Short mmCIF file of C-alpha atoms in Angstrom, two decimals:
data_model
loop_
_atom_site.label_atom_id
_atom_site.label_comp_id
_atom_site.label_asym_id
_atom_site.label_seq_id
_atom_site.Cartn_x
_atom_site.Cartn_y
_atom_site.Cartn_z
CA UNK A 1008 -74.28 68.76 14.22
CA UNK A 1009 -74.12 67.33 11.12
CA UNK A 1010 -70.64 67.31 9.38
CA UNK A 1011 -68.20 70.06 11.03
CA UNK A 1012 -65.17 69.50 9.42
CA UNK A 1013 -63.88 66.86 6.67
CA UNK A 1014 -61.25 66.21 3.64
CA UNK A 1015 -61.57 63.98 0.56
CA UNK A 1016 -58.79 63.09 -1.73
CA UNK A 1017 -59.63 62.79 -5.21
CA UNK A 1018 -59.58 59.57 -7.63
CA UNK A 1019 -57.34 57.61 -6.56
CA UNK A 1020 -55.27 59.93 -4.69
CA UNK A 1021 -54.72 60.12 -0.30
CA UNK A 1022 -54.80 62.88 2.00
CA UNK A 1023 -51.22 64.22 2.84
CA UNK A 1024 -50.32 64.63 6.38
CA UNK A 1025 -50.66 68.23 6.59
CA UNK A 1026 -54.59 68.22 5.19
CA UNK A 1027 -55.33 65.69 7.77
CA UNK A 1028 -53.93 67.83 10.67
CA UNK A 1029 -55.72 70.68 9.33
CA UNK A 1030 -58.77 68.76 9.30
CA UNK A 1031 -58.59 67.41 12.69
CA UNK A 1032 -57.68 70.79 14.64
CA UNK A 1033 -60.63 72.54 12.70
CA UNK A 1034 -63.20 69.98 13.55
CA UNK A 1035 -61.95 69.42 17.45
CA UNK A 1036 -59.59 72.22 18.57
CA UNK A 1037 -61.37 74.37 21.25
CA UNK A 1038 -64.13 72.01 21.14
CA UNK A 1039 -64.16 70.34 24.34
CA UNK A 1040 -62.15 73.26 26.71
CA UNK A 1041 -61.77 71.72 30.13
CA UNK A 1042 -63.89 68.53 29.52
CA UNK A 1043 -63.08 64.97 30.04
CA UNK A 1044 -62.74 63.21 26.72
CA UNK A 1045 -62.66 59.48 26.41
CA UNK A 1046 -61.52 58.57 22.90
CA UNK A 1047 -62.82 55.00 21.35
CA UNK A 1048 -59.97 53.47 19.09
CA UNK A 1049 -59.75 50.21 17.45
CA UNK A 1050 -57.16 47.44 17.95
CA UNK A 1051 -54.57 46.17 15.80
CA UNK A 1052 -56.93 44.65 13.71
CA UNK A 1053 -57.92 47.21 11.70
CA UNK A 1054 -55.58 49.28 9.24
CA UNK A 1055 -55.59 52.74 10.27
CA UNK A 1056 -52.49 55.34 10.44
CA UNK A 1057 -52.63 55.45 14.39
CA UNK A 1058 -49.40 56.61 15.42
CA UNK A 1059 -49.79 59.70 13.45
CA UNK A 1060 -53.21 60.33 14.45
CA UNK A 1061 -52.77 60.05 18.13
CA UNK A 1062 -49.91 62.32 18.07
CA UNK A 1063 -52.46 65.02 16.18
CA UNK A 1064 -55.22 64.09 18.33
CA UNK A 1065 -53.34 64.93 21.65
CA UNK A 1066 -51.96 68.33 20.26
CA UNK A 1067 -56.01 69.27 18.97
CA UNK A 1068 -57.17 68.10 22.10
CA UNK A 1069 -54.66 70.11 24.48
CA UNK A 1070 -56.73 72.22 26.37
CA UNK A 1071 -59.02 69.13 27.73
CA UNK A 1072 -59.07 68.55 31.34
CA UNK A 1073 -58.88 64.83 30.91
CA UNK A 1074 -57.86 62.71 27.84
CA UNK A 1075 -58.07 59.05 27.82
CA UNK A 1076 -58.09 56.63 24.63
CA UNK A 1077 -60.08 53.09 25.05
CA UNK A 1078 -59.51 50.22 22.65
CA UNK A 1079 -63.00 49.19 21.39
CA UNK A 1080 -62.04 45.51 21.53
CA UNK A 1081 -65.69 43.77 21.24
CA UNK A 1082 -64.75 40.84 22.42
CA UNK A 1083 -60.97 40.70 21.44
CA UNK A 1084 -58.13 39.99 23.80
CA UNK A 1085 -57.04 42.79 25.89
CA UNK A 1086 -53.62 44.30 25.00
CA UNK A 1087 -50.65 44.71 27.25
CA UNK A 1088 -48.79 47.95 27.95
CA UNK A 1089 -46.04 47.30 25.19
CA UNK A 1090 -48.92 46.64 22.80
CA UNK A 1091 -50.60 49.78 23.71
CA UNK A 1092 -47.43 51.52 23.05
CA UNK A 1093 -47.43 49.86 19.93
CA UNK A 1094 -50.96 50.75 18.76
CA UNK A 1095 -50.76 54.35 19.20
CA UNK A 1096 -47.12 54.85 17.81
CA UNK A 1097 -45.47 55.62 20.92
CA UNK A 1098 -42.61 54.48 22.96
CA UNK A 1099 -42.23 53.79 26.57
CA UNK A 1100 -39.93 57.02 27.37
CA UNK A 1101 -42.73 58.84 25.47
CA UNK A 1102 -45.28 57.31 27.46
CA UNK A 1103 -43.46 58.26 30.96
CA UNK A 1104 -43.04 61.96 29.64
CA UNK A 1105 -44.78 63.79 26.67
CA UNK A 1106 -47.53 61.16 26.97
CA UNK A 1107 -47.84 60.81 30.71
CA UNK A 1108 -51.15 62.85 31.19
CA UNK A 1109 -53.03 60.78 28.58
CA UNK A 1110 -54.77 57.39 29.82
CA UNK A 1111 -54.58 53.99 27.88
CA UNK A 1112 -57.50 51.87 28.43
CA UNK A 1113 -58.69 48.39 27.19
CA UNK A 1114 -62.50 48.24 26.97
CA UNK A 1115 -62.94 45.28 30.14
CA UNK A 1116 -65.67 43.59 28.16
CA UNK A 1117 -65.38 40.17 30.49
CA UNK A 1118 -65.85 42.21 33.87
CA UNK A 1119 -69.58 42.32 34.35
CA UNK A 1120 -68.65 45.12 37.06
CA UNK A 1121 -67.09 47.48 34.23
CA UNK A 1122 -70.68 47.30 32.75
CA UNK A 1123 -73.44 49.25 33.20
CA UNK A 1124 -77.22 48.87 31.71
CA UNK A 1125 -78.57 52.03 30.02
CA UNK A 1126 -81.81 50.73 28.50
CA UNK A 1127 -83.03 47.27 27.34
CA UNK A 1128 -84.40 46.87 23.57
CA UNK A 1129 -87.82 45.20 23.61
CA UNK A 1130 -88.46 42.37 21.41
CA UNK A 1131 -91.17 43.78 19.34
CA UNK A 1132 -88.62 46.37 18.64
CA UNK A 1133 -86.06 44.08 17.53
CA UNK A 1134 -88.80 42.36 15.56
CA UNK A 1135 -89.68 45.64 13.77
CA UNK A 1136 -86.10 45.96 12.73
CA UNK A 1137 -85.37 42.60 11.69
CA UNK A 1138 -88.69 42.36 9.64
CA UNK A 1139 -89.37 39.45 7.59
CA UNK A 1140 -85.83 37.48 8.93
CA UNK A 1141 -86.73 38.02 12.72
CA UNK A 1142 -86.34 34.48 13.76
CA UNK A 1143 -87.14 33.12 17.82
CA UNK A 1144 -83.52 32.07 18.00
CA UNK A 1145 -82.94 35.76 18.30
CA UNK A 1146 -84.38 35.81 21.99
CA UNK A 1147 -86.40 38.22 24.06
CA UNK A 1148 -85.79 41.60 25.19
CA UNK A 1149 -82.02 42.51 25.07
CA UNK A 1150 -80.14 44.55 27.92
CA UNK A 1151 -78.07 47.25 26.37
CA UNK A 1152 -74.98 47.47 28.32
CA UNK A 1153 -71.73 49.87 27.84
CA UNK A 1154 -68.78 50.15 29.76
CA UNK A 1155 -69.70 52.54 32.43
CA UNK A 1156 -66.33 54.83 31.98
CA UNK A 1157 -68.55 56.26 28.86
CA UNK A 1158 -70.95 57.85 31.58
CA UNK A 1159 -67.99 59.35 33.83
CA UNK A 1160 -67.04 61.67 30.94
CA UNK A 1161 -68.01 64.56 29.29
CA UNK A 1162 -67.84 63.68 25.70
CA UNK A 1163 -66.91 60.59 23.78
CA UNK A 1164 -65.28 61.00 20.63
CA UNK A 1165 -64.89 57.91 18.10
CA UNK A 1166 -61.92 57.80 16.08
CA UNK A 1167 -62.24 54.54 13.34
CA UNK A 1168 -62.30 53.50 9.83
CA UNK A 1169 -64.98 52.54 7.90
CA UNK A 1170 -64.71 49.30 5.75
CA UNK A 1171 -67.37 47.19 3.83
CA UNK A 1172 -68.46 44.38 7.08
CA UNK A 1173 -69.79 41.46 7.08
CA UNK A 1174 -72.25 42.03 9.97
CA UNK A 1175 -73.18 45.57 10.03
CA UNK A 1176 -73.02 46.62 6.08
CA UNK A 1177 -70.37 48.76 6.44
CA UNK A 1178 -68.26 49.39 9.78
CA UNK A 1179 -67.49 52.33 11.53
CA UNK A 1180 -69.24 54.92 13.35
CA UNK A 1181 -71.56 53.70 16.52
CA UNK A 1182 -70.01 50.12 16.12
CA UNK A 1183 -66.97 51.04 18.23
CA UNK A 1184 -69.62 51.23 20.86
CA UNK A 1185 -71.82 48.13 20.05
CA UNK A 1186 -70.10 45.65 20.13
CA UNK A 1187 -67.06 48.01 20.90
CA UNK A 1188 -67.15 48.78 24.38
CA UNK A 1189 -70.46 47.07 24.97
CA UNK A 1190 -71.77 43.94 26.82
CA UNK A 1191 -72.43 40.20 25.23
CA UNK A 1192 -76.10 40.97 24.60
CA UNK A 1193 -75.89 43.40 21.84
CA UNK A 1194 -72.89 41.68 20.28
CA UNK A 1195 -74.96 38.38 20.22
CA UNK A 1196 -77.93 39.34 18.67
CA UNK A 1197 -76.60 41.72 16.30
CA UNK A 1198 -74.48 39.34 14.76
CA UNK A 1199 -76.62 36.68 14.93
CA UNK A 1200 -78.96 38.89 12.93
CA UNK A 1201 -76.45 39.23 10.46
CA UNK A 1202 -76.39 35.67 9.92
CA UNK A 1203 -79.78 35.03 9.37
CA UNK A 1204 -79.83 37.47 6.73
CA UNK A 1205 -76.57 36.17 5.32
CA UNK A 1206 -73.38 37.80 4.08
CA UNK A 1207 -74.07 37.90 0.55
CA UNK A 1208 -77.00 40.22 1.50
CA UNK A 1209 -75.28 42.05 4.04
CA UNK A 1210 -71.31 43.39 3.17
CA UNK A 1211 -71.27 46.38 1.58
CA UNK A 1212 -74.95 47.22 1.97
CA UNK A 1213 -75.30 50.59 4.13
CA UNK A 1214 -78.28 50.51 5.80
CA UNK A 1215 -78.88 47.06 7.54
CA UNK A 1216 -81.27 46.13 10.27
CA UNK A 1217 -78.38 45.41 12.27
CA UNK A 1218 -77.05 49.20 11.57
CA UNK A 1219 -80.49 50.23 12.82
CA UNK A 1220 -79.83 47.96 16.01
CA UNK A 1221 -76.57 49.57 16.69
CA UNK A 1222 -77.91 53.33 16.05
CA UNK A 1223 -80.95 52.77 18.27
CA UNK A 1224 -78.96 51.72 21.07
CA UNK A 1225 -76.91 54.43 20.90
CA UNK A 1226 -79.48 56.74 21.65
CA UNK A 1227 -79.20 55.68 24.84
CA UNK A 1228 -76.08 56.68 25.92
CA UNK A 1229 -76.41 59.96 27.61
CA UNK A 1230 -72.99 61.44 26.91
CA UNK A 1231 -72.65 63.47 23.56
CA UNK A 1232 -70.85 61.56 20.83
CA UNK A 1233 -68.58 62.90 18.11
CA UNK A 1234 -67.40 60.84 15.46
CA UNK A 1235 -63.71 60.82 13.40
CA UNK A 1236 -64.41 58.54 10.63
CA UNK A 1237 -62.11 57.92 8.11
CA UNK A 1238 -61.76 56.03 5.10
CA UNK A 1239 -58.44 54.19 4.77
CA UNK A 1240 -56.76 53.34 1.29
CA UNK A 1241 -53.42 51.26 1.91
CA UNK A 1242 -52.04 52.38 5.28
CA UNK A 1243 -52.81 55.93 4.18
CA UNK A 1244 -56.29 57.98 4.32
CA UNK A 1245 -58.68 58.75 1.39
CA UNK A 1246 -60.95 60.91 3.84
CA UNK A 1247 -61.80 61.94 6.81
CA UNK A 1248 -65.16 63.37 8.56
CA UNK A 1249 -65.67 64.90 11.60
CA UNK A 1250 -68.96 65.16 13.20
CA UNK A 1251 -72.00 63.78 14.86
CA UNK A 1252 -71.79 59.83 14.48
CA UNK A 1253 -74.58 59.41 12.28
CA UNK A 1254 -73.56 61.64 9.47
CA UNK A 1255 -69.98 61.33 9.40
CA UNK A 1256 -70.23 57.57 9.25
CA UNK A 1257 -73.02 58.10 6.71
CA UNK A 1258 -70.20 60.16 4.53
CA UNK A 1259 -67.57 57.90 5.24
CA UNK A 1260 -69.60 54.80 4.24
CA UNK A 1261 -70.40 56.57 1.14
CA UNK A 1262 -66.83 56.89 0.33
CA UNK A 1263 -65.93 53.41 1.46
CA UNK A 1264 -68.10 52.05 -1.38
CA UNK A 1265 -66.34 53.96 -4.01
CA UNK A 1266 -62.79 52.96 -2.44
CA UNK A 1267 -63.10 49.47 -1.03
CA UNK A 1268 -65.26 47.50 -3.43
CA UNK A 1269 -63.92 45.59 -6.29
CA UNK A 1270 -65.91 45.01 -9.17
CA UNK A 1271 -65.26 41.60 -11.16
CA UNK A 1272 -66.72 40.96 -14.79
CA UNK A 1273 -67.67 36.99 -13.36
CA UNK A 1274 -67.08 35.02 -10.30
CA UNK A 1275 -63.71 32.97 -9.91
CA UNK A 1276 -63.80 29.07 -9.47
CA UNK A 1277 -61.19 29.01 -6.96
CA UNK A 1278 -59.38 31.98 -4.98
CA UNK A 1279 -56.26 32.10 -3.09
CA UNK A 1280 -57.08 34.69 0.07
CA UNK A 1281 -54.31 35.48 1.88
CA UNK A 1282 -55.26 36.83 5.41
CA UNK A 1283 -53.23 39.90 6.40
CA UNK A 1284 -50.89 39.31 9.26
CA UNK A 1285 -52.58 41.76 11.39
CA UNK A 1286 -55.47 38.94 11.91
CA UNK A 1287 -53.49 36.80 14.62
CA UNK A 1288 -56.78 34.56 15.00
CA UNK A 1289 -59.04 32.76 12.53
CA UNK A 1290 -61.96 35.02 14.54
CA UNK A 1291 -60.31 37.93 12.65
CA UNK A 1292 -58.47 36.24 9.76
CA UNK A 1293 -61.94 34.99 8.44
CA UNK A 1294 -62.24 38.14 7.19
CA UNK A 1295 -60.30 36.82 3.95
CA UNK A 1296 -63.01 34.56 3.44
CA UNK A 1297 -66.06 37.39 3.81
CA UNK A 1298 -64.65 39.81 1.70
CA UNK A 1299 -64.28 37.50 -1.39
CA UNK A 1300 -67.39 35.13 -0.81
CA UNK A 1301 -69.45 37.31 -3.35
CA UNK A 1302 -66.83 36.77 -6.10
CA UNK A 1303 -66.50 32.82 -5.81
CA UNK A 1304 -68.44 30.49 -8.19
CA UNK A 1305 -71.08 28.23 -7.05
CA UNK A 1306 -69.01 25.29 -6.54
CA UNK A 1307 -66.37 26.84 -6.19
CA UNK A 1308 -63.21 26.74 -3.84
CA UNK A 1309 -62.11 29.53 -1.31
CA UNK A 1310 -58.69 29.21 0.39
CA UNK A 1311 -57.96 31.44 3.24
CA UNK A 1312 -53.85 31.17 3.36
CA UNK A 1313 -52.81 32.49 6.36
CA UNK A 1314 -49.42 30.71 7.16
CA UNK A 1315 -48.86 32.64 10.20
CA UNK A 1316 -51.72 31.65 11.93
CA UNK A 1317 -52.20 29.00 14.37
CA UNK A 1318 -54.98 29.58 16.78
CA UNK A 1319 -58.98 29.75 16.16
CA UNK A 1320 -59.76 32.25 18.68
CA UNK A 1321 -58.23 33.00 21.90
CA UNK A 1322 -61.57 33.85 23.47
CA UNK A 1323 -64.23 31.75 21.66
CA UNK A 1324 -62.16 28.92 20.61
CA UNK A 1325 -63.68 26.34 23.20
CA UNK A 1326 -67.34 27.10 21.70
CA UNK A 1327 -66.03 27.26 18.05
CA UNK A 1328 -64.85 23.58 18.24
CA UNK A 1329 -67.95 22.50 19.93
CA UNK A 1330 -70.21 24.14 17.26
CA UNK A 1331 -67.70 23.74 14.08
CA UNK A 1332 -68.46 25.75 10.96
CA UNK A 1333 -71.42 25.21 9.12
CA UNK A 1334 -74.63 27.06 6.85
CA UNK A 1335 -76.98 28.56 8.83
CA UNK A 1336 -79.63 26.23 8.29
CA UNK A 1337 -77.41 23.39 9.82
CA UNK A 1338 -77.80 25.35 13.52
CA UNK A 1339 -81.36 26.46 13.02
CA UNK A 1340 -82.73 22.88 11.71
CA UNK A 1341 -80.77 21.57 15.02
CA UNK A 1342 -81.27 24.28 17.65
CA UNK A 1343 -81.72 21.97 20.51
CA UNK A 1344 -78.32 21.03 20.06
CA UNK A 1345 -76.60 24.35 19.54
CA UNK A 1346 -78.95 27.02 21.29
CA UNK A 1347 -76.61 26.67 24.26
CA UNK A 1348 -73.58 28.24 21.93
CA UNK A 1349 -73.37 31.95 21.94
CA UNK A 1350 -75.41 33.65 19.37
CA UNK A 1351 -72.23 35.65 17.81
CA UNK A 1352 -69.81 32.35 18.01
CA UNK A 1353 -72.79 30.66 15.50
CA UNK A 1354 -72.61 33.91 13.41
CA UNK A 1355 -69.05 33.50 13.23
CA UNK A 1356 -69.62 29.86 12.19
CA UNK A 1357 -71.77 30.26 9.63
CA UNK A 1358 -70.31 33.55 8.10
CA UNK A 1359 -66.95 31.75 7.60
CA UNK A 1360 -68.78 28.49 6.15
CA UNK A 1361 -70.67 30.60 3.84
CA UNK A 1362 -74.43 30.30 2.47
CA UNK A 1363 -75.75 27.04 1.51
CA UNK A 1364 -78.39 24.58 2.35
CA UNK A 1365 -79.36 21.76 5.12
CA UNK A 1366 -81.81 19.55 3.89
CA UNK A 1367 -82.68 15.94 5.10
CA UNK A 1368 -79.49 15.70 7.16
CA UNK A 1369 -77.42 16.56 4.46
CA UNK A 1370 -75.42 20.05 4.47
CA UNK A 1371 -74.86 21.71 0.96
CA UNK A 1372 -72.04 24.37 1.60
CA UNK A 1373 -72.63 27.09 -1.76
CA UNK A 1374 -69.17 27.29 -1.98
CA UNK A 1375 -66.08 24.81 -0.35
CA UNK A 1376 -63.82 27.06 2.08
CA UNK A 1377 -60.32 25.38 2.72
CA UNK A 1378 -57.82 26.67 5.51
CA UNK A 1379 -53.85 26.87 5.03
CA UNK A 1380 -52.12 27.54 8.09
CA UNK A 1381 -50.73 26.18 11.10
CA UNK A 1382 -54.27 24.93 12.05
CA UNK A 1383 -53.40 21.05 11.62
CA UNK A 1384 -55.78 18.82 9.56
CA UNK A 1385 -57.28 17.01 12.32
CA UNK A 1386 -58.44 20.35 13.60
CA UNK A 1387 -59.54 21.49 10.45
CA UNK A 1388 -61.13 18.10 10.43
CA UNK A 1389 -63.16 18.61 13.68
CA UNK A 1390 -64.25 22.25 12.54
CA UNK A 1391 -65.86 21.07 9.13
CA UNK A 1392 -63.13 23.14 7.00
CA UNK A 1393 -60.83 21.98 4.23
CA UNK A 1394 -57.41 21.87 5.10
CA UNK A 1395 -54.00 22.61 2.75
CA UNK A 1396 -50.66 22.45 3.84
CA UNK A 1397 -49.73 26.32 3.53
CA UNK A 1398 -45.80 25.15 2.61
CA UNK A 1399 -47.27 23.41 -0.74
CA UNK A 1400 -48.69 27.21 -1.71
CA UNK A 1401 -46.52 29.19 -4.32
CA UNK A 1402 -48.62 32.72 -4.29
CA UNK A 1403 -46.27 33.70 -7.45
CA UNK A 1404 -48.14 30.35 -9.34
CA UNK A 1405 -51.45 31.65 -8.58
CA UNK A 1406 -50.75 34.94 -10.31
CA UNK A 1407 -52.23 36.45 -13.59
CA UNK A 1408 -54.63 33.72 -13.96
CA UNK A 1409 -58.05 35.84 -13.66
CA UNK A 1410 -58.97 34.43 -16.98
CA UNK A 1411 -58.52 31.19 -16.14
CA UNK A 1412 -61.05 31.66 -13.34
CA UNK A 1413 -58.32 31.78 -10.29
CA UNK A 1414 -57.58 35.02 -8.20
CA UNK A 1415 -55.39 35.49 -5.51
CA UNK A 1416 -55.26 38.13 -3.48
CA UNK A 1417 -52.39 39.03 -1.29
CA UNK A 1418 -53.58 41.30 1.38
CA UNK A 1419 -57.22 39.87 1.90
CA UNK A 1420 -59.69 41.49 4.59
CA UNK A 1421 -60.52 44.80 3.69
CA UNK A 1422 -61.60 45.14 0.25
CA UNK A 1423 -64.69 43.46 -0.61
CA UNK A 1424 -65.16 41.40 -4.20
CA UNK A 1425 -68.13 41.50 -5.95
CA UNK A 1426 -69.65 40.68 -9.29
CA UNK A 1427 -71.16 43.21 -11.26
#
């Protein structure tokens, strides 16, 4: 298929709504006449002008037989009706009238009956993809399971942004299938493989073993797939690419590498990274650490400043409190004590703690990670994180100190900072 429609803003500009509308209609209108279409969309933890896009997509797909939007949750909590309406930017009245024919669904990831096995990724294939970083902790064959609704439609349409990503290098594309609407096996193995490689060697890298695993799994899906991949700048679009999921994602990743990576001349000793309020649990707010870790000096401190945050994880909190946040080798060298913890949770644990070593029973993280949120000090101690009272922080005091090795990032989580 290749790319069938695209638009890219020049320089630091963004696309106007008329250009976006024209591109969507050029790429989608009349392509799925009388077909059943399943559109996969992100939840509220990704920045995208979904309200505007939802209306334009429904208009462009006016001649389809059935149009349903499914939130590709991965393992995020499901959204209730009001949250779904807010996500796509419609009122309850509009839901009952203008958009009554459009389905709004959550990925039912926690219901085994909602999933179908469409293949198995053999351990030898995983070893070949992982290469030198393969480790027995990855386990054996991996069941490729996906929401069975993906096979009940004539076409799958993925709508989502692309940013630098801690697990796969750059997000978007087939990631809306795995982990977006997949079962736990692929989620756990891809995330743990990323943790074995470490964020520093993954984030902002286009071609990674985890991306290769996702693309291999996507080949098992019998339903045709089209991707609408976007690069977001602020709350606007800097680019939009429509085509097959490989080429459209590739073009978006290239543009994301230009728009979403900020290069600095030297690493910082202290970073105050303020998590965006759309991250309502530490599970997602940790992106405020992931995107800044490469710009923190050895022995430096990164403060995840999230004064709105009071929950570690609605879904995975029990396991996170049991495992704590540690460097990778802390888990690997004590595997008997941690092998019962889901690999995705262990991956999250080492992603937030960052790189480091564990030798002779002593853990030495490369940087110090401190949490300033409503999560109390005792909980931070249990989790093996530093604590700072969020009320003691005045962001203005952190501004304009780059020359002194201090950086304040007011809306962290999507822009990647790297040292030249």
